[in-house]
């Protein structure tokens, strides 16, 4: 145990400008932010996003970054939360040229970089795919062939973010496997009956050449179920990193 | 910097002096943790208290139950921005757990089942400011909220209220805990908005 004394320099708030945006589903929007001076981040980290009203009132929320690390640019995907304050602006109001502020990157635990050579198992529920997508994009950007297996749970195919990109990555990236499962209704030729996550949906530890590092992100109930199954299937609790979505309205 | 975000008005309720800066009111009780929920049975639960001279005491669940309990109602503030008001807890004041240990200590490093740690100045966990909590909302703490027992330090951001507490290491200097080594503030006072290193 060592005592470290990091230089106490607060992370600055940085001006961000909306460059582009599109809907991922009917209630989730991806926004591309141009952030001069942004130092980059690690895949899996998040940022604080601050909106300021004309009278100076501010609201701040935390969102996972969806993009691979890149200086000066950030991509977020925000799920609309009913009764929320920041998410409705991002999903329904934001347009190119709008200005806001970001601060970060935040989170030193739930992150992946290409120097990490173990196989990786990604498990996501709903909008929990966002930080995992940053990892998949970073894997692709760096050209590493570290084995990755994504198991993604969504209500229906219409609720899956990044559909086209996931498909393209899955067919073009050696060592990457993508499994989708649906809780409410799937596609006509699905072998799996729709329903919540079941033990057979997740691979056991010995399905990998070496024990994988596991990243599990989603609503709390989903993460509880998934991590219980993972431990039952031989994964070590120290190898399972979680990020639970509290409401981020 | 004074940026005004076009199209943003906010959904502010009446301002509430009990909500610290940068926080919003939450009525749900979100769960946040870095790894799987450890299943700890009360039969095997232990709380080790290690003093600065290395002396170790180990409390069983029955030992904890025999100590004086308090019921309290308090507000809690999570660094992820939510605050929840008037939460009700039952627990043992940390002073009763320490029982005179830590006479020369200045800090405590709290250890949890699952490997999580968090650091606190001793003055922030004594004087009726911290508890080992066993009940929330009148019921035994559920595992996902830190059961069977968690630390409760409501005047600091809630990551300091370590779930699944299993040890108190008394120290004569500050040793950073899990989140504190990963960029979060060493103290975490919500009223001074000490979220991250340097705040």
mmCIF file of N, CA and C in Angstrom, chain A residues 1 3-4 6-11 13-15 46 48 50-55 57 59-62 83-85 89 93 95 98-101 103 106 108-109 220 224 227 231 237 240-242 244 246-249, chain B residues 1-13 22 24 26 28 30-37 79-82 109 111 114 117 144 164 169 173-176 178-184 195-199:
data_model
loop_
_atom_site.group_PDB
_atom_site.id
_atom_site.type_symbol
_atom_site.label_atom_id
_atom_site.label_comp_id
_atom_site.label_asym_id
_atom_site.label_seq_id
_atom_site.Cartn_x
_atom_site.Cartn_y
_atom_site.Cartn_z
ATOM 1 N N UNK A 1 0.857 -1.208 0.000
ATOM 2 C CA UNK A 1 0.000 0.000 0.000
ATOM 3 C C UNK A 1 0.886 1.250 0.000
ATOM 4 N N UNK A 3 1.194 5.551 -0.425
ATOM 5 C CA UNK A 3 0.453 6.802 -0.421
ATOM 6 C C UNK A 3 0.918 7.612 -1.616
ATOM 7 N N UNK A 4 -0.027 7.958 -2.468
ATOM 8 C CA UNK A 4 0.336 8.779 -3.625
ATOM 9 C C UNK A 4 -0.266 10.162 -3.419
ATOM 10 N N UNK A 6 -1.160 12.861 -5.941
ATOM 11 C CA UNK A 6 -1.232 13.446 -7.272
ATOM 12 C C UNK A 6 -1.340 14.967 -7.178
ATOM 13 N N UNK A 7 -0.695 15.629 -8.113
ATOM 14 C CA UNK A 7 -0.766 17.086 -8.103
ATOM 15 C C UNK A 7 -2.232 17.510 -8.134
ATOM 16 N N UNK A 8 -2.657 18.314 -7.178
ATOM 17 C CA UNK A 8 -4.076 18.649 -7.082
ATOM 18 C C UNK A 8 -4.520 19.694 -8.113
ATOM 19 N N UNK A 9 -4.536 19.266 -9.356
ATOM 20 C CA UNK A 9 -5.014 20.179 -10.403
ATOM 21 C C UNK A 9 -6.413 19.728 -10.811
ATOM 22 N N UNK A 10 -7.420 20.589 -10.616
ATOM 23 C CA UNK A 10 -8.761 20.171 -10.996
ATOM 24 C C UNK A 10 -8.871 19.962 -12.511
ATOM 25 N N UNK A 11 -9.659 18.981 -12.901
ATOM 26 C CA UNK A 11 -9.928 18.808 -14.336
ATOM 27 C C UNK A 11 -10.741 19.999 -14.815
ATOM 28 N N UNK A 13 -13.335 22.328 -17.027
ATOM 29 C CA UNK A 13 -14.484 22.239 -17.925
ATOM 30 C C UNK A 13 -14.041 22.748 -19.291
ATOM 31 N N UNK A 14 -14.399 22.022 -20.334
ATOM 32 C CA UNK A 14 -14.002 22.424 -21.686
ATOM 33 C C UNK A 14 -15.233 22.712 -22.525
ATOM 34 N N UNK A 15 -15.075 23.709 -23.381
ATOM 35 C CA UNK A 15 -16.148 24.034 -24.318
ATOM 36 C C UNK A 15 -16.311 22.892 -25.318
ATOM 37 N N UNK A 46 -15.987 7.705 -18.759
ATOM 38 C CA UNK A 46 -17.131 8.591 -18.966
ATOM 39 C C UNK A 46 -16.740 10.049 -18.794
ATOM 40 N N UNK A 48 -18.386 14.114 -17.600
ATOM 41 C CA UNK A 48 -19.470 14.944 -17.076
ATOM 42 C C UNK A 48 -19.856 15.937 -18.169
ATOM 43 N N UNK A 50 -22.198 19.362 -18.937
ATOM 44 C CA UNK A 50 -22.896 20.450 -18.234
ATOM 45 C C UNK A 50 -23.610 21.355 -19.231
ATOM 46 N N UNK A 51 -24.884 21.579 -18.958
ATOM 47 C CA UNK A 51 -25.691 22.486 -19.767
ATOM 48 C C UNK A 51 -25.999 23.731 -18.934
ATOM 49 N N UNK A 52 -25.973 24.888 -19.569
ATOM 50 C CA UNK A 52 -26.236 26.138 -18.866
ATOM 51 C C UNK A 52 -27.384 26.877 -19.537
ATOM 52 N N UNK A 53 -28.390 27.248 -18.738
ATOM 53 C CA UNK A 53 -29.532 28.011 -19.265
ATOM 54 C C UNK A 53 -29.146 29.492 -19.350
ATOM 55 N N UNK A 54 -29.973 30.257 -20.041
ATOM 56 C CA UNK A 54 -29.675 31.671 -20.280
ATOM 57 C C UNK A 54 -29.504 32.451 -18.975
ATOM 58 N N UNK A 55 -30.185 32.027 -17.910
ATOM 59 C CA UNK A 55 -30.080 32.754 -16.635
ATOM 60 C C UNK A 55 -28.963 32.210 -15.739
ATOM 61 N N UNK A 57 -28.516 29.032 -14.769
ATOM 62 C CA UNK A 57 -28.823 27.736 -14.146
ATOM 63 C C UNK A 57 -28.103 26.626 -14.905
ATOM 64 N N UNK A 59 -27.171 22.243 -15.224
ATOM 65 C CA UNK A 59 -27.451 20.849 -14.858
ATOM 66 C C UNK A 59 -26.310 19.995 -15.402
ATOM 67 N N UNK A 60 -25.854 19.054 -14.579
ATOM 68 C CA UNK A 60 -24.709 18.221 -14.945
ATOM 69 C C UNK A 60 -25.075 16.752 -14.802
ATOM 70 N N UNK A 61 -24.704 15.941 -15.786
ATOM 71 C CA UNK A 61 -24.890 14.491 -15.695
ATOM 72 C C UNK A 61 -23.655 13.800 -16.268
ATOM 73 N N UNK A 62 -23.534 12.522 -15.937
ATOM 74 C CA UNK A 62 -22.389 11.729 -16.391
ATOM 75 C C UNK A 62 -22.822 10.776 -17.502
ATOM 76 N N UNK A 83 -38.808 12.385 -17.666
ATOM 77 C CA UNK A 83 -38.707 13.278 -16.521
ATOM 78 C C UNK A 83 -37.296 13.778 -16.280
ATOM 79 N N UNK A 84 -36.395 13.471 -17.191
ATOM 80 C CA UNK A 84 -35.007 13.873 -17.016
ATOM 81 C C UNK A 84 -34.769 15.324 -17.386
ATOM 82 N N UNK A 85 -33.536 15.754 -17.230
ATOM 83 C CA UNK A 85 -33.222 17.154 -17.432
ATOM 84 C C UNK A 85 -32.186 17.349 -18.546
ATOM 85 N N UNK A 89 -32.598 17.160 -23.554
ATOM 86 C CA UNK A 89 -31.942 18.164 -24.409
ATOM 87 C C UNK A 89 -31.081 17.459 -25.452
ATOM 88 N N UNK A 93 -33.274 18.003 -28.551
ATOM 89 C CA UNK A 93 -33.050 19.418 -28.811
ATOM 90 C C UNK A 93 -31.717 19.716 -29.494
ATOM 91 N N UNK A 95 -28.562 20.365 -31.658
ATOM 92 C CA UNK A 95 -28.294 20.363 -33.093
ATOM 93 C C UNK A 95 -26.929 20.983 -33.351
ATOM 94 N N UNK A 98 -24.572 23.871 -31.452
ATOM 95 C CA UNK A 98 -24.906 24.137 -30.039
ATOM 96 C C UNK A 98 -23.668 23.964 -29.163
ATOM 97 N N UNK A 99 -23.622 24.781 -28.102
ATOM 98 C CA UNK A 99 -22.453 24.752 -27.222
ATOM 99 C C UNK A 99 -22.817 24.269 -25.819
ATOM 100 N N UNK A 100 -21.924 23.502 -25.236
ATOM 101 C CA UNK A 100 -22.083 23.020 -23.874
ATOM 102 C C UNK A 100 -20.688 22.814 -23.311
ATOM 103 N N UNK A 101 -20.593 22.176 -22.138
ATOM 104 C CA UNK A 101 -19.275 21.944 -21.557
ATOM 105 C C UNK A 101 -19.114 20.487 -21.158
ATOM 106 N N UNK A 103 -16.289 17.646 -18.999
ATOM 107 C CA UNK A 103 -15.191 17.521 -18.063
ATOM 108 C C UNK A 103 -14.842 16.042 -17.944
ATOM 109 N N UNK A 106 -13.270 10.488 -16.865
ATOM 110 C CA UNK A 106 -13.500 10.015 -15.507
ATOM 111 C C UNK A 106 -13.628 8.489 -15.527
ATOM 112 N N UNK A 108 -11.346 5.110 -13.704
ATOM 113 C CA UNK A 108 -10.071 4.449 -13.948
ATOM 114 C C UNK A 108 -10.158 2.942 -13.903
ATOM 115 N N UNK A 109 -11.312 2.402 -13.682
ATOM 116 C CA UNK A 109 -11.467 0.973 -13.452
ATOM 117 C C UNK A 109 -12.112 0.280 -14.641
ATOM 118 N N UNK A 220 -29.080 -2.014 -13.186
ATOM 119 C CA UNK A 220 -28.608 -2.754 -12.020
ATOM 120 C C UNK A 220 -29.092 -4.199 -11.983
ATOM 121 N N UNK A 224 -26.742 -7.496 -11.945
ATOM 122 C CA UNK A 224 -26.810 -8.481 -10.852
ATOM 123 C C UNK A 224 -26.990 -9.891 -11.413
ATOM 124 N N UNK A 227 -23.777 -11.003 -13.508
ATOM 125 C CA UNK A 227 -22.579 -11.327 -12.722
ATOM 126 C C UNK A 227 -22.788 -12.609 -11.910
ATOM 127 N N UNK A 231 -20.215 -15.786 -12.308
ATOM 128 C CA UNK A 231 -19.508 -16.436 -11.201
ATOM 129 C C UNK A 231 -19.847 -17.930 -11.166
ATOM 130 N N UNK A 237 -14.361 -13.451 -9.565
ATOM 131 C CA UNK A 237 -15.024 -12.160 -9.307
ATOM 132 C C UNK A 237 -14.053 -10.993 -9.512
ATOM 133 N N UNK A 240 -14.159 -9.578 -13.109
ATOM 134 C CA UNK A 240 -15.429 -9.033 -13.614
ATOM 135 C C UNK A 240 -15.573 -7.579 -13.186
ATOM 136 N N UNK A 241 -15.545 -6.685 -14.139
ATOM 137 C CA UNK A 241 -15.709 -5.254 -13.845
ATOM 138 C C UNK A 241 -17.107 -4.829 -14.258
ATOM 139 N N UNK A 242 -17.751 -4.078 -13.390
ATOM 140 C CA UNK A 242 -19.142 -3.718 -13.668
ATOM 141 C C UNK A 242 -19.331 -2.214 -13.697
ATOM 142 N N UNK A 244 -22.912 -0.016 -13.426
ATOM 143 C CA UNK A 244 -24.360 -0.122 -13.334
ATOM 144 C C UNK A 244 -24.963 1.218 -13.649
ATOM 145 N N UNK A 246 -27.245 3.758 -12.891
ATOM 146 C CA UNK A 246 -28.265 4.406 -12.090
ATOM 147 C C UNK A 246 -28.965 5.287 -13.097
ATOM 148 N N UNK A 247 -30.063 5.898 -12.728
ATOM 149 C CA UNK A 247 -30.696 6.805 -13.672
ATOM 150 C C UNK A 247 -29.756 7.969 -13.934
ATOM 151 N N UNK A 248 -29.621 8.397 -15.156
ATOM 152 C CA UNK A 248 -28.868 9.605 -15.448
ATOM 153 C C UNK A 248 -29.798 10.445 -16.286
ATOM 154 N N UNK A 249 -30.589 11.228 -15.591
ATOM 155 C CA UNK A 249 -31.720 11.878 -16.238
ATOM 156 C C UNK A 249 -31.323 13.220 -16.827
ATOM 157 N N UNK B 1 -15.601 30.217 -17.698
ATOM 158 C CA UNK B 1 -16.246 30.091 -18.997
ATOM 159 C C UNK B 1 -17.751 30.260 -18.819
ATOM 160 N N UNK B 2 -18.349 31.041 -19.673
ATOM 161 C CA UNK B 2 -19.782 31.220 -19.568
ATOM 162 C C UNK B 2 -20.472 30.860 -20.870
ATOM 163 N N UNK B 3 -20.758 29.583 -21.014
ATOM 164 C CA UNK B 3 -21.395 29.096 -22.218
ATOM 165 C C UNK B 3 -22.884 28.993 -21.929
ATOM 166 N N UNK B 4 -23.709 29.515 -22.819
ATOM 167 C CA UNK B 4 -25.136 29.276 -22.683
ATOM 168 C C UNK B 4 -25.532 28.240 -23.727
ATOM 169 N N UNK B 5 -26.211 27.196 -23.266
ATOM 170 C CA UNK B 5 -26.601 26.120 -24.168
ATOM 171 C C UNK B 5 -27.959 26.442 -24.771
ATOM 172 N N UNK B 6 -27.982 26.684 -26.089
ATOM 173 C CA UNK B 6 -29.225 27.028 -26.772
ATOM 174 C C UNK B 6 -30.292 25.954 -26.530
ATOM 175 N N UNK B 7 -31.482 26.382 -26.250
ATOM 176 C CA UNK B 7 -32.577 25.418 -26.138
ATOM 177 C C UNK B 7 -32.662 24.708 -24.802
ATOM 178 N N UNK B 8 -31.780 25.062 -23.863
ATOM 179 C CA UNK B 8 -31.820 24.412 -22.553
ATOM 180 C C UNK B 8 -32.397 25.360 -21.509
ATOM 181 N N UNK B 9 -33.465 24.938 -20.857
ATOM 182 C CA UNK B 9 -34.058 25.752 -19.797
ATOM 183 C C UNK B 9 -33.916 25.072 -18.446
ATOM 184 N N UNK B 10 -33.844 23.730 -18.445
ATOM 185 C CA UNK B 10 -33.778 22.997 -17.181
ATOM 186 C C UNK B 10 -35.166 22.627 -16.713
ATOM 187 N N UNK B 11 -35.204 21.683 -15.814
ATOM 188 C CA UNK B 11 -36.482 21.263 -15.228
ATOM 189 C C UNK B 11 -36.375 21.444 -13.726
ATOM 190 N N UNK B 12 -36.037 22.626 -13.322
ATOM 191 C CA UNK B 12 -35.743 22.835 -11.899
ATOM 192 C C UNK B 12 -37.000 22.855 -11.056
ATOM 193 N N UNK B 13 -36.926 22.191 -9.954
ATOM 194 C CA UNK B 13 -38.006 22.290 -8.991
ATOM 195 C C UNK B 13 -37.704 23.486 -8.096
ATOM 196 N N UNK B 22 -24.495 20.931 -7.824
ATOM 197 C CA UNK B 22 -24.250 19.951 -8.889
ATOM 198 C C UNK B 22 -25.011 18.655 -8.726
ATOM 199 N N UNK B 24 -28.791 16.425 -8.112
ATOM 200 C CA UNK B 24 -30.226 16.513 -8.359
ATOM 201 C C UNK B 24 -30.938 15.507 -7.474
ATOM 202 N N UNK B 26 -33.166 12.556 -6.314
ATOM 203 C CA UNK B 26 -33.517 11.225 -6.825
ATOM 204 C C UNK B 26 -34.424 10.562 -5.788
ATOM 205 N N UNK B 28 -35.488 7.166 -6.372
ATOM 206 C CA UNK B 28 -35.079 5.763 -6.437
ATOM 207 C C UNK B 28 -33.787 5.606 -5.624
ATOM 208 N N UNK B 30 -30.377 4.130 -6.647
ATOM 209 C CA UNK B 30 -29.537 3.451 -7.642
ATOM 210 C C UNK B 30 -28.414 2.664 -6.979
ATOM 211 N N UNK B 31 -27.977 1.615 -7.656
ATOM 212 C CA UNK B 31 -26.884 0.780 -7.168
ATOM 213 C C UNK B 31 -25.652 1.033 -8.018
ATOM 214 N N UNK B 32 -24.515 1.262 -7.399
ATOM 215 C CA UNK B 32 -23.270 1.438 -8.135
ATOM 216 C C UNK B 32 -22.195 0.644 -7.438
ATOM 217 N N UNK B 33 -21.475 -0.169 -8.167
ATOM 218 C CA UNK B 33 -20.323 -0.860 -7.587
ATOM 219 C C UNK B 33 -19.417 -1.330 -8.700
ATOM 220 N N UNK B 34 -18.169 -1.609 -8.355
ATOM 221 C CA UNK B 34 -17.135 -1.852 -9.360
ATOM 222 C C UNK B 34 -17.092 -3.292 -9.838
ATOM 223 N N UNK B 35 -17.724 -4.195 -9.099
ATOM 224 C CA UNK B 35 -17.648 -5.606 -9.454
ATOM 225 C C UNK B 35 -18.892 -6.340 -9.011
ATOM 226 N N UNK B 36 -18.834 -7.681 -9.082
ATOM 227 C CA UNK B 36 -19.997 -8.469 -8.664
ATOM 228 C C UNK B 36 -20.323 -8.263 -7.187
ATOM 229 N N UNK B 37 -21.584 -8.465 -6.845
ATOM 230 C CA UNK B 37 -22.020 -8.379 -5.457
ATOM 231 C C UNK B 37 -21.546 -9.618 -4.709
ATOM 232 N N UNK B 79 -21.666 10.681 -5.918
ATOM 233 C CA UNK B 79 -20.821 11.495 -6.800
ATOM 234 C C UNK B 79 -21.339 11.467 -8.236
ATOM 235 N N UNK B 80 -22.161 10.457 -8.590
ATOM 236 C CA UNK B 80 -22.744 10.420 -9.924
ATOM 237 C C UNK B 80 -23.901 11.409 -10.073
ATOM 238 N N UNK B 81 -24.107 12.277 -9.084
ATOM 239 C CA UNK B 81 -24.989 13.453 -9.134
ATOM 240 C C UNK B 81 -26.345 13.314 -8.449
ATOM 241 N N UNK B 82 -26.747 12.109 -8.047
ATOM 242 C CA UNK B 82 -28.043 12.046 -7.375
ATOM 243 C C UNK B 82 -27.906 12.224 -5.873
ATOM 244 N N UNK B 109 -8.478 3.195 6.805
ATOM 245 C CA UNK B 109 -8.706 2.610 5.492
ATOM 246 C C UNK B 109 -9.726 1.493 5.687
ATOM 247 N N UNK B 111 -11.880 -1.653 4.509
ATOM 248 C CA UNK B 111 -11.774 -2.769 3.564
ATOM 249 C C UNK B 111 -13.132 -3.450 3.418
ATOM 250 N N UNK B 114 -14.728 -8.426 -1.430
ATOM 251 C CA UNK B 114 -14.634 -8.098 -2.854
ATOM 252 C C UNK B 114 -13.418 -7.254 -3.167
ATOM 253 N N UNK B 117 -11.658 -0.744 -1.245
ATOM 254 C CA UNK B 117 -11.185 -0.001 -0.072
ATOM 255 C C UNK B 117 -11.582 1.467 -0.226
ATOM 256 N N UNK B 144 -27.188 -6.172 -2.612
ATOM 257 C CA UNK B 144 -26.782 -5.182 -3.620
ATOM 258 C C UNK B 144 -26.629 -3.786 -3.022
ATOM 259 N N UNK B 164 -20.413 -3.891 2.073
ATOM 260 C CA UNK B 164 -19.832 -5.207 2.440
ATOM 261 C C UNK B 164 -18.573 -5.047 3.294
ATOM 262 N N UNK B 169 -8.810 -0.464 9.048
ATOM 263 C CA UNK B 169 -7.370 -0.409 9.279
ATOM 264 C C UNK B 169 -7.021 1.000 9.752
ATOM 265 N N UNK B 173 -1.366 7.915 8.783
ATOM 266 C CA UNK B 173 -1.323 8.785 7.601
ATOM 267 C C UNK B 173 -2.403 8.317 6.642
ATOM 268 N N UNK B 174 -2.675 9.131 5.615
ATOM 269 C CA UNK B 174 -3.753 8.834 4.689
ATOM 270 C C UNK B 174 -3.265 7.900 3.587
ATOM 271 N N UNK B 175 -3.879 6.724 3.443
ATOM 272 C CA UNK B 175 -3.586 5.812 2.334
ATOM 273 C C UNK B 175 -4.791 5.819 1.415
ATOM 274 N N UNK B 176 -4.587 6.153 0.158
ATOM 275 C CA UNK B 176 -5.729 6.270 -0.747
ATOM 276 C C UNK B 176 -6.399 4.925 -0.985
ATOM 277 N N UNK B 178 -9.632 2.625 -3.157
ATOM 278 C CA UNK B 178 -9.835 2.157 -4.538
ATOM 279 C C UNK B 178 -10.155 3.303 -5.502
ATOM 280 N N UNK B 179 -11.270 3.991 -5.302
ATOM 281 C CA UNK B 179 -11.640 5.078 -6.228
ATOM 282 C C UNK B 179 -10.697 6.262 -6.077
ATOM 283 N N UNK B 180 -10.172 6.441 -4.868
ATOM 284 C CA UNK B 180 -9.294 7.589 -4.621
ATOM 285 C C UNK B 180 -7.986 7.453 -5.400
ATOM 286 N N UNK B 181 -7.539 6.203 -5.631
ATOM 287 C CA UNK B 181 -6.345 6.007 -6.460
ATOM 288 C C UNK B 181 -6.657 6.156 -7.943
ATOM 289 N N UNK B 182 -7.947 6.130 -8.280
ATOM 290 C CA UNK B 182 -8.355 6.172 -9.684
ATOM 291 C C UNK B 182 -8.917 7.544 -10.068
ATOM 292 N N UNK B 183 -8.527 8.571 -9.342
ATOM 293 C CA UNK B 183 -8.884 9.927 -9.776
ATOM 294 C C UNK B 183 -9.989 10.604 -8.991
ATOM 295 N N UNK B 184 -10.574 9.891 -8.020
ATOM 296 C CA UNK B 184 -11.594 10.553 -7.211
ATOM 297 C C UNK B 184 -10.950 11.255 -6.014
ATOM 298 N N UNK B 195 -15.397 16.180 -6.063
ATOM 299 C CA UNK B 195 -15.675 14.929 -6.790
ATOM 300 C C UNK B 195 -14.389 14.223 -7.190
ATOM 301 N N UNK B 196 -13.517 14.966 -7.888
ATOM 302 C CA UNK B 196 -12.331 14.349 -8.471
ATOM 303 C C UNK B 196 -11.084 15.003 -7.886
ATOM 304 N N UNK B 197 -9.925 14.340 -8.108
ATOM 305 C CA UNK B 197 -8.647 14.870 -7.619
ATOM 306 C C UNK B 197 -8.499 16.331 -8.034
ATOM 307 N N UNK B 198 -8.154 17.162 -7.094
ATOM 308 C CA UNK B 198 -7.907 18.563 -7.413
ATOM 309 C C UNK B 198 -9.117 19.466 -7.250
ATOM 310 N N UNK B 199 -10.323 18.887 -7.080
ATOM 311 C CA UNK B 199 -11.534 19.712 -6.893
ATOM 312 C C UNK B 199 -11.453 20.456 -5.563
#
